[in-house]
PDB file of C-alpha atoms in Angstrom:
ATOM      1  CA  LEU A 708      -5.448 -61.134 -81.888  1.00 69.00           C
ATOM      2  CA  LYS A 709      -6.666 -64.429 -83.314  1.00 68.00           C
ATOM      3  CA  ARG A 710      -9.787 -64.359 -81.157  1.00 73.00           C
ATOM      4  CA  PRO A 711     -12.840 -64.007 -83.424  1.00 70.00           C
ATOM      5  CA  SER A 712     -14.572 -61.784 -80.857  1.00 79.00           C
ATOM      6  CA  LEU A 713     -11.814 -59.106 -80.848  1.00 86.00           C
ATOM      7  CA  THR A 714     -13.005 -56.031 -82.742  1.00 91.00           C
ATOM      8  CA  HIS A 715     -11.474 -53.168 -80.683  1.00 93.00           C
ATOM      9  CA  LEU A 716      -7.918 -53.055 -79.351  1.00 92.00           C
ATOM     10  CA  LEU A 717      -6.236 -50.372 -77.226  1.00 93.00           C
ATOM     11  CA  LEU A 718      -2.539 -50.800 -76.505  1.00 90.00           C
ATOM     12  CA  ARG A 719      -0.120 -48.833 -74.328  1.00 88.00           C
ATOM     13  CA  PHE A 720       3.380 -50.262 -74.454  1.00 82.00           C
ATOM     14  CA  ARG A 721       6.285 -47.998 -75.588  1.00 73.00           C
ATOM     15  CA  ASN A 722       8.350 -51.079 -76.202  1.00 75.00           C
ATOM     16  CA  GLU A 723      10.116 -52.141 -79.419  1.00 78.00           C
ATOM     17  CA  ILE A 724       9.495 -55.818 -78.673  1.00 79.00           C
ATOM     18  CA  VAL A 725       5.752 -55.203 -78.528  1.00 80.00           C
ATOM     19  CA  VAL A 726       5.950 -53.255 -81.814  1.00 87.00           C
ATOM     20  CA  GLU A 727       7.540 -56.255 -83.503  1.00 87.00           C
ATOM     21  CA  THR A 728       4.971 -58.636 -81.992  1.00 87.00           C
ATOM     22  CA  LEU A 729       2.171 -56.375 -83.152  1.00 89.00           C
ATOM     23  CA  ARG A 730       3.681 -56.172 -86.625  1.00 90.00           C
ATOM     24  CA  ARG A 731       3.582 -59.945 -86.977  1.00 89.00           C
ATOM     25  CA  ALA A 732       0.212 -60.465 -85.286  1.00 88.00           C
ATOM     26  CA  LEU A 733      -2.005 -57.772 -86.870  1.00 90.00           C
ATOM     27  CA  PRO A 734      -2.575 -59.591 -90.184  1.00 87.00           C
ATOM     28  CA  TYR A 735      -4.158 -62.478 -88.259  1.00 86.00           C
ATOM     29  CA  ALA A 736      -6.884 -60.129 -87.067  1.00 87.00           C
ATOM     30  CA  ALA A 737      -7.776 -58.887 -90.557  1.00 85.00           C
ATOM     31  CA  ASP A 738     -11.230 -60.498 -90.476  1.00 85.00           C
ATOM     32  CA  THR A 739     -12.274 -59.207 -87.060  1.00 90.00           C
ATOM     33  CA  LEU A 740     -10.271 -56.217 -85.745  1.00 92.00           C
ATOM     34  CA  GLN A 741     -11.884 -52.915 -86.713  1.00 94.00           C
ATOM     35  CA  VAL A 742     -10.530 -50.336 -84.252  1.00 96.00           C
ATOM     36  CA  LEU A 743      -6.880 -50.012 -83.213  1.00 96.00           C
ATOM     37  CA  ASP A 744      -5.901 -47.346 -80.670  1.00 96.00           C
ATOM     38  CA  LEU A 745      -2.140 -46.867 -80.299  1.00 95.00           C
ATOM     39  CA  ARG A 746      -2.131 -43.295 -79.023  1.00 95.00           C
ATOM     40  CA  GLY A 747       0.603 -42.228 -76.652  1.00 93.00           C
ATOM     41  CA  ASN A 748       3.111 -44.943 -77.509  1.00 92.00           C
ATOM     42  CA  LEU A 749       5.815 -42.643 -78.931  1.00 90.00           C
ATOM     43  CA  LEU A 750       6.204 -44.846 -81.988  1.00 93.00           C
ATOM     44  CA  GLY A 751       7.987 -42.192 -84.018  1.00 94.00           C
ATOM     45  CA  ASP A 752       8.579 -42.460 -87.750  1.00 96.00           C
ATOM     46  CA  ASP A 753      10.498 -45.732 -87.398  1.00 93.00           C
ATOM     47  CA  GLY A 754       7.728 -47.403 -85.417  1.00 93.00           C
ATOM     48  CA  VAL A 755       5.049 -46.336 -87.899  1.00 95.00           C
ATOM     49  CA  SER A 756       7.219 -47.455 -90.819  1.00 94.00           C
ATOM     50  CA  SER A 757       7.704 -50.900 -89.290  1.00 92.00           C
ATOM     51  CA  LEU A 758       3.944 -51.303 -88.803  1.00 94.00           C
ATOM     52  CA  ILE A 759       2.775 -49.853 -92.120  1.00 94.00           C
ATOM     53  CA  GLU A 760       2.340 -53.147 -93.973  1.00 91.00           C
ATOM     54  CA  SER A 761       0.540 -54.662 -90.998  1.00 92.00           C
ATOM     55  CA  PHE A 762      -1.862 -51.704 -90.918  1.00 93.00           C
ATOM     56  CA  GLU A 763      -2.703 -52.380 -94.560  1.00 89.00           C
ATOM     57  CA  GLU A 764      -3.145 -56.129 -94.143  1.00 90.00           C
ATOM     58  CA  ALA A 765      -5.306 -55.716 -91.032  1.00 89.00           C
ATOM     59  CA  ARG A 766      -7.933 -53.767 -93.019  1.00 89.00           C
ATOM     60  CA  LEU A 767      -8.796 -51.558 -90.042  1.00 95.00           C
ATOM     61  CA  LYS A 768     -11.731 -49.172 -89.967  1.00 96.00           C
ATOM     62  CA  SER A 769     -10.332 -46.825 -87.306  1.00 97.00           C
ATOM     63  CA  LEU A 770      -6.700 -46.082 -86.430  1.00 98.00           C
ATOM     64  CA  ASN A 771      -5.588 -43.721 -83.649  1.00 97.00           C
ATOM     65  CA  LEU A 772      -1.921 -42.693 -83.729  1.00 97.00           C
ATOM     66  CA  GLY A 773      -2.172 -39.534 -81.646  1.00 97.00           C
ATOM     67  CA  PHE A 774       0.754 -38.498 -79.426  1.00 95.00           C
ATOM     68  CA  ASN A 775       3.258 -40.754 -81.180  1.00 95.00           C
ATOM     69  CA  ASN A 776       6.008 -38.330 -82.221  1.00 95.00           C
ATOM     70  CA  ILE A 777       5.226 -38.920 -85.881  1.00 97.00           C
ATOM     71  CA  GLY A 778       6.954 -36.563 -88.310  1.00 98.00           C
ATOM     72  CA  ASP A 779       6.902 -36.053 -92.058  1.00 98.00           C
ATOM     73  CA  MET A 780       8.449 -39.418 -92.880  1.00 98.00           C
ATOM     74  CA  GLY A 781       5.821 -41.303 -90.902  1.00 98.00           C
ATOM     75  CA  ALA A 782       3.069 -39.188 -92.462  1.00 98.00           C
ATOM     76  CA  GLU A 783       4.381 -39.996 -95.935  1.00 98.00           C
ATOM     77  CA  ARG A 784       4.234 -43.701 -95.146  1.00 97.00           C
ATOM     78  CA  LEU A 785       0.658 -43.344 -93.916  1.00 98.00           C
ATOM     79  CA  ALA A 786      -0.161 -41.410 -97.085  1.00 98.00           C
ATOM     80  CA  THR A 787       0.733 -44.491 -99.112  1.00 96.00           C
ATOM     81  CA  ILE A 788      -2.032 -46.380 -97.286  1.00 96.00           C
ATOM     82  CA  LEU A 789      -4.546 -43.595 -97.915  1.00 97.00           C
ATOM     83  CA  ALA A 790      -3.617 -43.569-101.598  1.00 96.00           C
ATOM     84  CA  SER A 791      -4.526 -47.231-102.040  1.00 95.00           C
ATOM     85  CA  PRO A 792      -7.964 -48.011-103.505  1.00 94.00           C
ATOM     86  CA  GLU A 793      -8.021 -50.954-101.078  1.00 94.00           C
ATOM     87  CA  CYS A 794      -7.666 -48.767 -97.976  1.00 95.00           C
ATOM     88  CA  SER A 795     -10.484 -49.575 -95.536  1.00 95.00           C
ATOM     89  CA  LEU A 796      -9.888 -46.753 -93.014  1.00 97.00           C
ATOM     90  CA  THR A 797     -12.873 -44.544 -92.261  1.00 97.00           C
ATOM     91  CA  HIS A 798     -11.299 -42.751 -89.261  1.00 98.00           C
ATOM     92  CA  LEU A 799      -7.648 -41.686 -88.918  1.00 98.00           C
ATOM     93  CA  ASP A 800      -6.494 -39.727 -85.865  1.00 98.00           C
ATOM     94  CA  LEU A 801      -3.010 -38.173 -86.073  1.00 98.00           C
ATOM     95  CA  ASN A 802      -3.485 -35.540 -83.400  1.00 97.00           C
ATOM     96  CA  SER A 803      -0.601 -33.950 -81.477  1.00 96.00           C
ATOM     97  CA  ASN A 804       2.297 -35.250 -83.541  1.00 97.00           C
ATOM     98  CA  PHE A 805       5.138 -33.438 -85.344  1.00 97.00           C
ATOM     99  CA  ILE A 806       3.822 -33.596 -88.886  1.00 98.00           C
ATOM    100  CA  GLY A 807       4.882 -30.623 -91.000  1.00 97.00           C
ATOM    101  CA  ASP A 808       4.030 -29.305 -94.439  1.00 97.00           C
ATOM    102  CA  HIS A 809       5.732 -32.083 -96.376  1.00 97.00           C
ATOM    103  CA  GLY A 810       3.881 -34.878 -94.621  1.00 98.00           C
ATOM    104  CA  ALA A 811       0.601 -32.950 -94.638  1.00 97.00           C
ATOM    105  CA  HIS A 812       0.869 -32.303 -98.376  1.00 97.00           C
ATOM    106  CA  SER A 813       1.424 -36.037 -98.941  1.00 98.00           C
ATOM    107  CA  ILE A 814      -1.717 -36.930 -96.986  1.00 98.00           C
ATOM    108  CA  ALA A 815      -3.821 -34.286 -98.726  1.00 97.00           C
ATOM    109  CA  HIS A 816      -2.571 -35.371-102.156  1.00 96.00           C
ATOM    110  CA  SER A 817      -3.390 -39.027-101.457  1.00 97.00           C
ATOM    111  CA  LEU A 818      -6.944 -38.172-100.447  1.00 95.00           C
ATOM    112  CA  GLN A 819      -7.437 -36.018-103.521  1.00 93.00           C
ATOM    113  CA  GLU A 820      -6.142 -38.684-105.895  1.00 93.00           C
ATOM    114  CA  ASN A 821      -7.809 -41.754-104.390  1.00 94.00           C
ATOM    115  CA  ARG A 822     -11.333 -41.675-105.826  1.00 90.00           C
ATOM    116  CA  LYS A 823     -12.180 -44.897-103.993  1.00 94.00           C
ATOM    117  CA  SER A 824     -11.250 -43.557-100.563  1.00 95.00           C
ATOM    118  CA  VAL A 825     -13.710 -44.379 -97.769  1.00 97.00           C
ATOM    119  CA  LEU A 826     -12.048 -42.149 -95.137  1.00 97.00           C
ATOM    120  CA  GLU A 827     -14.761 -40.088 -93.441  1.00 95.00           C
ATOM    121  CA  LYS A 828     -12.848 -38.373 -90.627  1.00 95.00           C
ATOM    122  CA  LEU A 829      -9.255 -37.091 -90.520  1.00 96.00           C
ATOM    123  CA  ILE A 830      -7.889 -35.464 -87.365  1.00 96.00           C
ATOM    124  CA  MET A 831      -4.686 -33.435 -87.721  1.00 95.00           C
ATOM    125  CA  TYR A 832      -5.297 -31.438 -84.530  1.00 92.00           C
ATOM    126  CA  GLY A 833      -2.198 -30.164 -82.754  1.00 93.00           C
ATOM    127  CA  ASN A 834       0.361 -30.683 -85.526  1.00 95.00           C
ATOM    128  CA  ALA A 835       1.800 -27.222 -85.024  1.00 92.00           C
ATOM    129  CA  ARG A 836       4.293 -27.492 -87.888  1.00 95.00           C
ATOM    130  CA  ILE A 837       1.543 -27.463 -90.521  1.00 94.00           C
ATOM    131  CA  SER A 838       1.434 -24.000 -92.126  1.00 91.00           C
ATOM    132  CA  SER A 839      -0.967 -22.098 -94.366  1.00 88.00           C
ATOM    133  CA  SER A 840       0.617 -23.628 -97.463  1.00 92.00           C
ATOM    134  CA  CYS A 841      -1.309 -26.841 -96.683  1.00 92.00           C
ATOM    135  CA  GLY A 842      -4.669 -25.116 -96.344  1.00 88.00           C
ATOM    136  CA  PRO A 843      -5.686 -25.140-100.023  1.00 90.00           C
ATOM    137  CA  GLY A 844      -4.831 -28.826-100.433  1.00 93.00           C
ATOM    138  CA  PHE A 845      -6.862 -29.902 -97.417  1.00 92.00           C
ATOM    139  CA  ILE A 846      -9.857 -27.749 -98.368  1.00 88.00           C
ATOM    140  CA  ASP A 847      -9.682 -29.272-101.847  1.00 90.00           C
ATOM    141  CA  CYS A 848      -9.875 -32.695-100.163  1.00 89.00           C
ATOM    142  CA  LEU A 849     -13.229 -31.806 -98.647  1.00 86.00           C
ATOM    143  CA  ILE A 850     -14.443 -30.498-101.978  1.00 86.00           C
ATOM    144  CA  SER A 851     -13.291 -33.353-104.210  1.00 88.00           C
ATOM    145  CA  ASN A 852     -13.292 -36.377-101.879  1.00 90.00           C
ATOM    146  CA  THR A 853     -16.873 -37.590-101.640  1.00 88.00           C
ATOM    147  CA  ALA A 854     -16.233 -39.800 -98.590  1.00 93.00           C
ATOM    148  CA  LEU A 855     -14.415 -37.268 -96.379  1.00 92.00           C
ATOM    149  CA  LYS A 856     -16.915 -35.491 -94.135  1.00 89.00           C
ATOM    150  CA  THR A 857     -14.875 -34.142 -91.206  1.00 88.00           C
ATOM    151  CA  LEU A 858     -11.433 -32.554 -91.263  1.00 90.00           C
ATOM    152  CA  ASN A 859      -9.843 -31.164 -88.091  1.00 89.00           C
ATOM    153  CA  LEU A 860      -6.934 -28.739 -88.546  1.00 88.00           C
ATOM    154  CA  GLN A 861      -7.232 -27.054 -85.163  1.00 84.00           C
ATOM    155  CA  ARG A 862      -4.059 -26.011 -83.323  1.00 85.00           C
ATOM    156  CA  THR A 863      -1.937 -25.968 -86.461  1.00 88.00           C
ATOM    157  CA  GLN A 864      -0.337 -22.877 -88.009  1.00 86.00           C
ATOM    158  CA  LEU A 865      -3.038 -22.612 -90.641  1.00 79.00           C
ATOM    159  CA  GLY A 866      -3.578 -18.912 -91.229  1.00 71.00           C
ATOM    160  CA  ILE A 867      -5.559 -16.861 -93.653  1.00 70.00           C
ATOM    161  CA  ASN A 868      -4.525 -15.723 -97.129  1.00 75.00           C
ATOM    162  CA  GLU A 869      -6.210 -14.942-100.428  1.00 77.00           C
ATOM    163  CA  ASP A 870      -5.866 -18.468-101.810  1.00 83.00           C
ATOM    164  CA  ILE A 871      -7.411 -20.024 -98.696  1.00 79.00           C
ATOM    165  CA  MET A 872     -10.196 -17.428 -98.708  1.00 77.00           C
ATOM    166  CA  LYS A 873     -11.142 -18.296-102.287  1.00 81.00           C
ATOM    167  CA  ARG A 874     -11.292 -21.991-101.529  1.00 83.00           C
ATOM    168  CA  LEU A 875     -13.233 -21.400 -98.321  1.00 78.00           C
ATOM    169  CA  ASP A 876     -15.729 -19.302-100.223  1.00 77.00           C
ATOM    170  CA  PHE A 877     -16.237 -22.083-102.765  1.00 81.00           C
ATOM    171  CA  PHE A 878     -16.392 -24.749-100.047  1.00 78.00           C
ATOM    172  CA  LEU A 879     -19.011 -22.918 -97.995  1.00 73.00           C
ATOM    173  CA  ARG A 880     -21.186 -22.225-101.002  1.00 74.00           C
ATOM    174  CA  MET A 881     -20.924 -25.862-102.091  1.00 76.00           C
ATOM    175  CA  ASN A 882     -21.637 -27.083 -98.569  1.00 71.00           C
ATOM    176  CA  GLN A 883     -25.001 -25.417 -98.090  1.00 66.00           C
ATOM    177  CA  CYS A 884     -26.495 -28.661 -96.806  1.00 64.00           C
ATOM    178  CA  GLY A 885     -23.942 -28.736 -93.986  1.00 65.00           C
ATOM    179  CA  ARG A 886     -22.894 -32.312 -94.774  1.00 72.00           C
ATOM    180  CA  LYS A 887     -19.184 -31.602 -94.323  1.00 80.00           C
ATOM    181  CA  ILE A 888     -17.361 -30.107 -91.348  1.00 78.00           C
ATOM    182  CA  LEU A 889     -14.063 -28.242 -91.474  1.00 79.00           C
ATOM    183  CA  LYS A 890     -12.419 -27.324 -88.179  1.00 78.00           C
ATOM    184  CA  CYS A 891      -9.393 -25.076 -87.995  1.00 72.00           C
ATOM    185  CA  VAL A 892      -7.751 -22.729 -85.561  1.00 54.00           C
ATOM    186  CA  ASP A 893      -8.079 -18.976 -85.771  1.00 50.00           C
ATOM    187  CA  ASP A 894      -4.579 -17.548 -85.468  1.00 48.00           C
ATOM    188  CA  VAL A 895      -5.594 -14.080 -86.617  1.00 47.00           C
ATOM    189  CA  GLN A 896      -7.910 -11.521 -85.076  1.00 47.00           C
ATOM    190  CA  PRO A 897     -11.537 -12.743 -84.935  1.00 51.00           C
ATOM    191  CA  GLY A 898     -12.546  -9.528 -86.673  1.00 53.00           C
ATOM    192  CA  VAL A 899     -10.862 -10.758 -89.850  1.00 54.00           C
ATOM    193  CA  TRP A 900     -12.863 -13.977 -89.935  1.00 57.00           C
ATOM    194  CA  ALA A 901     -16.199 -12.875 -88.520  1.00 57.00           C
ATOM    195  CA  PRO A 902     -17.503 -10.784 -91.466  1.00 61.00           C
ATOM    196  CA  PHE A 903     -16.502 -13.493 -93.925  1.00 61.00           C
ATOM    197  CA  LEU A 904     -18.200 -16.253 -91.926  1.00 61.00           C
ATOM    198  CA  ALA A 905     -21.257 -14.145 -91.166  1.00 61.00           C
ATOM    199  CA  ASN A 906     -21.803 -13.757 -94.887  1.00 64.00           C
ATOM    200  CA  HIS A 907     -22.082 -17.536 -95.190  1.00 57.00           C
ATOM    201  CA  CYS A 908     -23.408 -18.575 -91.796  1.00 53.00           C
ATOM    202  CA  SER A 909     -26.030 -15.999 -90.887  1.00 48.00           C
ATOM    203  CA  HIS A 910     -28.680 -17.724 -92.990  1.00 45.00           C
ATOM    204  CA  ARG A 911     -27.818 -21.199 -91.667  1.00 44.00           C
ATOM    205  CA  LYS A 912     -29.515 -21.961 -88.348  1.00 37.00           C
ATOM    206  CA  ASP A 913     -29.752 -25.728 -88.523  1.00 33.00           C
ATOM    207  CA  ALA A 914     -26.280 -27.084 -89.344  1.00 34.00           C
ATOM    208  CA  LEU A 915     -22.648 -26.685 -88.372  1.00 37.00           C
ATOM    209  CA  PHE A 916     -20.569 -26.527 -91.515  1.00 39.00           C
ATOM    210  CA  TYR A 917     -17.665 -24.376 -90.429  1.00 42.00           C
ATOM    211  CA  PHE A 918     -15.979 -24.054 -87.074  1.00 42.00           C
ATOM    212  CA  LEU A 919     -13.200 -21.851 -85.771  1.00 41.00           C
ATOM    213  CA  SER A 920     -12.104 -22.539 -82.222  1.00 39.00           C
ATOM    214  CA  GLU A 921     -11.643 -18.873 -81.303  1.00 36.00           C
ATOM    215  CA  ILE A 922     -14.823 -17.411 -82.821  1.00 37.00           C
ATOM    216  CA  PRO A 923     -18.180 -17.641 -80.972  1.00 35.00           C
ATOM    217  CA  LEU A 924     -20.285 -19.054 -83.798  1.00 33.00           C
ATOM    218  CA  LEU A 925     -22.963 -19.932 -81.262  1.00 31.00           C
ATOM    219  CA  SER A 926     -24.141 -16.347 -81.657  1.00 31.00           C
ATOM    220  CA  MET A 927     -24.917 -17.204 -85.264  1.00 31.00           C
ATOM    221  CA  GLY A 928     -27.089 -20.114 -84.271  1.00 33.00           C
ATOM    222  CA  GLN A 929     -24.381 -22.726 -84.720  1.00 37.00           C
ATOM    223  CA  THR A 930     -23.640 -25.621 -82.389  1.00 37.00           C
ATOM    224  CA  LYS A 931     -20.228 -26.906 -81.318  1.00 39.00           C
ATOM    225  CA  ASP A 932     -19.237 -30.535 -81.340  1.00 40.00           C
ATOM    226  CA  THR A 933     -16.019 -32.225 -80.284  1.00 35.00           C
ATOM    227  CA  PHE A 934     -14.128 -35.318 -81.248  1.00 32.00           C
TER     228      PHE A 934
END
């Protein structure tokens, strides 16, 4: 980690000894390391908590913690990083963990409050414990956070209700240029979403600015992208 040429690091270990070594070594790479991929290491809340200060000191640009059994406590600890004006993360991947409403609310609140945030992409894909109660907060993040451009809430329990509809309506009208992308899963009948989206998307043939995994927006002239 002290090598000046090291900018990207992918680790697969599932070992507490390696976690402790990483905790002590990461600050030494603060001037060089930009991308840290720790997906699939089953860190859990305790592992994330033990590494949280090292994540901050390392001043990473991209952090992947997918498939790490992270719950609400770990998400709350990560939210403290996102709330800091000094946070350097532009890409945070938390896909396929066990984050629920409490942890999701903490993350959304941090991104709304931190006006100096530089986070551009947040992936919450596959956190099936996140419910519709988190929808308004995350949509507000896209509206109020000038840095955040892509938010993935696919494969969560995000549903549709009046509050979410109102925020979506405002978001889509604000996002006419297609600069921001919101991805979420459709857990209701496509017929419920399609008329609403058609009202906003039918006149947009050149940009993807809303995506639902179960609705064929390609028929509206949209294009799909993946992470």
